[in-house]
C-alpha atoms as one frame of an Amber mdcrd trajectory, in Angstrom:
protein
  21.397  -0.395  17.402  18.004  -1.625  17.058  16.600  -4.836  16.407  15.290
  -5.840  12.637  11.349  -6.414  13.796  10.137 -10.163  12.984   7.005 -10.551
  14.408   3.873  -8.373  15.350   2.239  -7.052  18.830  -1.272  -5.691  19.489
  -0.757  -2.438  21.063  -4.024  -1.397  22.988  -5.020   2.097  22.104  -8.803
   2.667  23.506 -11.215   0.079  25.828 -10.950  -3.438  24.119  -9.402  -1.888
  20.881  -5.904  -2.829  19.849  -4.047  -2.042  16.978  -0.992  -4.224  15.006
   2.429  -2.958  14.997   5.935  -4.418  13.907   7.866  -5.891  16.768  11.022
  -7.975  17.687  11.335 -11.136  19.491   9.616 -13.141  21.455   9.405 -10.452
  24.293   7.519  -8.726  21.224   9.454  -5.535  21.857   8.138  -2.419  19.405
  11.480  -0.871  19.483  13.052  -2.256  16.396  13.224  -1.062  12.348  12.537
  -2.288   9.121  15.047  -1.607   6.341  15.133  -2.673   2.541  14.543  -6.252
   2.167  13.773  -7.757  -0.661  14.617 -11.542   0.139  12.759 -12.249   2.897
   9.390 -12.458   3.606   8.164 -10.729   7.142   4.787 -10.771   9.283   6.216
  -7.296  10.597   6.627  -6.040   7.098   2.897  -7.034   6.559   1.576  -5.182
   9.573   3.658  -2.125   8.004   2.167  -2.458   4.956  -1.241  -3.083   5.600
  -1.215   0.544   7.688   0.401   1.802   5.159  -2.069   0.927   2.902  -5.466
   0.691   4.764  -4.624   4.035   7.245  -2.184   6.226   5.636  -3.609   5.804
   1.869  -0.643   4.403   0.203  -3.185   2.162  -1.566  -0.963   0.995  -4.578
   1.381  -0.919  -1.710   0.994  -4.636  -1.856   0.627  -6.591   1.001   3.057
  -9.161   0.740   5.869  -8.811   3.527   8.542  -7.812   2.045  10.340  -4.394
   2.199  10.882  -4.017  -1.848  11.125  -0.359  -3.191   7.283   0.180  -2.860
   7.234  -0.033   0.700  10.864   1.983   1.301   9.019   4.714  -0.945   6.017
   4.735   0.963   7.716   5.272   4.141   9.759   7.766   2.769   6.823  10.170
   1.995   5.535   8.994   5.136   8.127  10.458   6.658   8.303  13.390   5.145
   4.308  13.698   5.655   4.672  14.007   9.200   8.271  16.052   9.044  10.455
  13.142  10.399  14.143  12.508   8.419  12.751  10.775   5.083  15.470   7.614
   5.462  13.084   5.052   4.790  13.433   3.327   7.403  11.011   1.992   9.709
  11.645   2.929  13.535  10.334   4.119  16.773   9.620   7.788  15.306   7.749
   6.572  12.049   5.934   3.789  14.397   4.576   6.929  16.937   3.813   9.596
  14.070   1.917   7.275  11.653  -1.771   5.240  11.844  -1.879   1.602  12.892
  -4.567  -0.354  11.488  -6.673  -3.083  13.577  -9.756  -5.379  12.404 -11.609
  -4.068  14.813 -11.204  -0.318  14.927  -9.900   0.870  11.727  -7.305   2.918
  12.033  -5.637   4.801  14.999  -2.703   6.278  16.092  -0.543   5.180  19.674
């Protein structure tokens, strides 16, 4: 069973360019999900969202860090964008498929 991702790790994906991603722990461990969670607030869920939004065009998502019905929706059609099982969950498979946004870059992929 994977971990429920709490915190964020920049992933390097070209020279000096890094992108955000949801992680776990304080090894910051990218192997971990996001489920439906509407109670608590999470920097992962952010980082989700703000891809979401910014790199995958899900612009109606709000950036607030929590996994309400908006976001589980939103990965849901990501999901079935890129022909993964549409579960709406958050995991390894929608993390390698879908665009990561970074401040620096823009938006790229793993």
């Amino acid at each position: 069973m994977r971990p429920t991702c709490n915190t964020t790790k920049a992933v390097s994906v070209t020279s000096g360019h890094s992108v955000t991603v949801p992680a776990y722990g304080s090894s910051k461990n990218s192997t971990c999900k996001l489920v439906l969670n509407r109670s608590t607030e999470n920097p992962a869920v952010k980082a989700l969202q703000r891809s979401l939004k910014n790199c995958e065009g899900y612009s109606y998502l709000d950036v607030d860090g929590f996994y309400g019905p908006q976001t589980f929706l939103a990965v849901e059609a990501l999901q079935k964008k890129y022909k993964l099982d549409p579960d709406g969950i958050y995991g390894p498979n929608t993390r390698d498929s879908m665009k990561h946004y970074s401040s620096t870059l823009g938006c790229a992929r793993l």
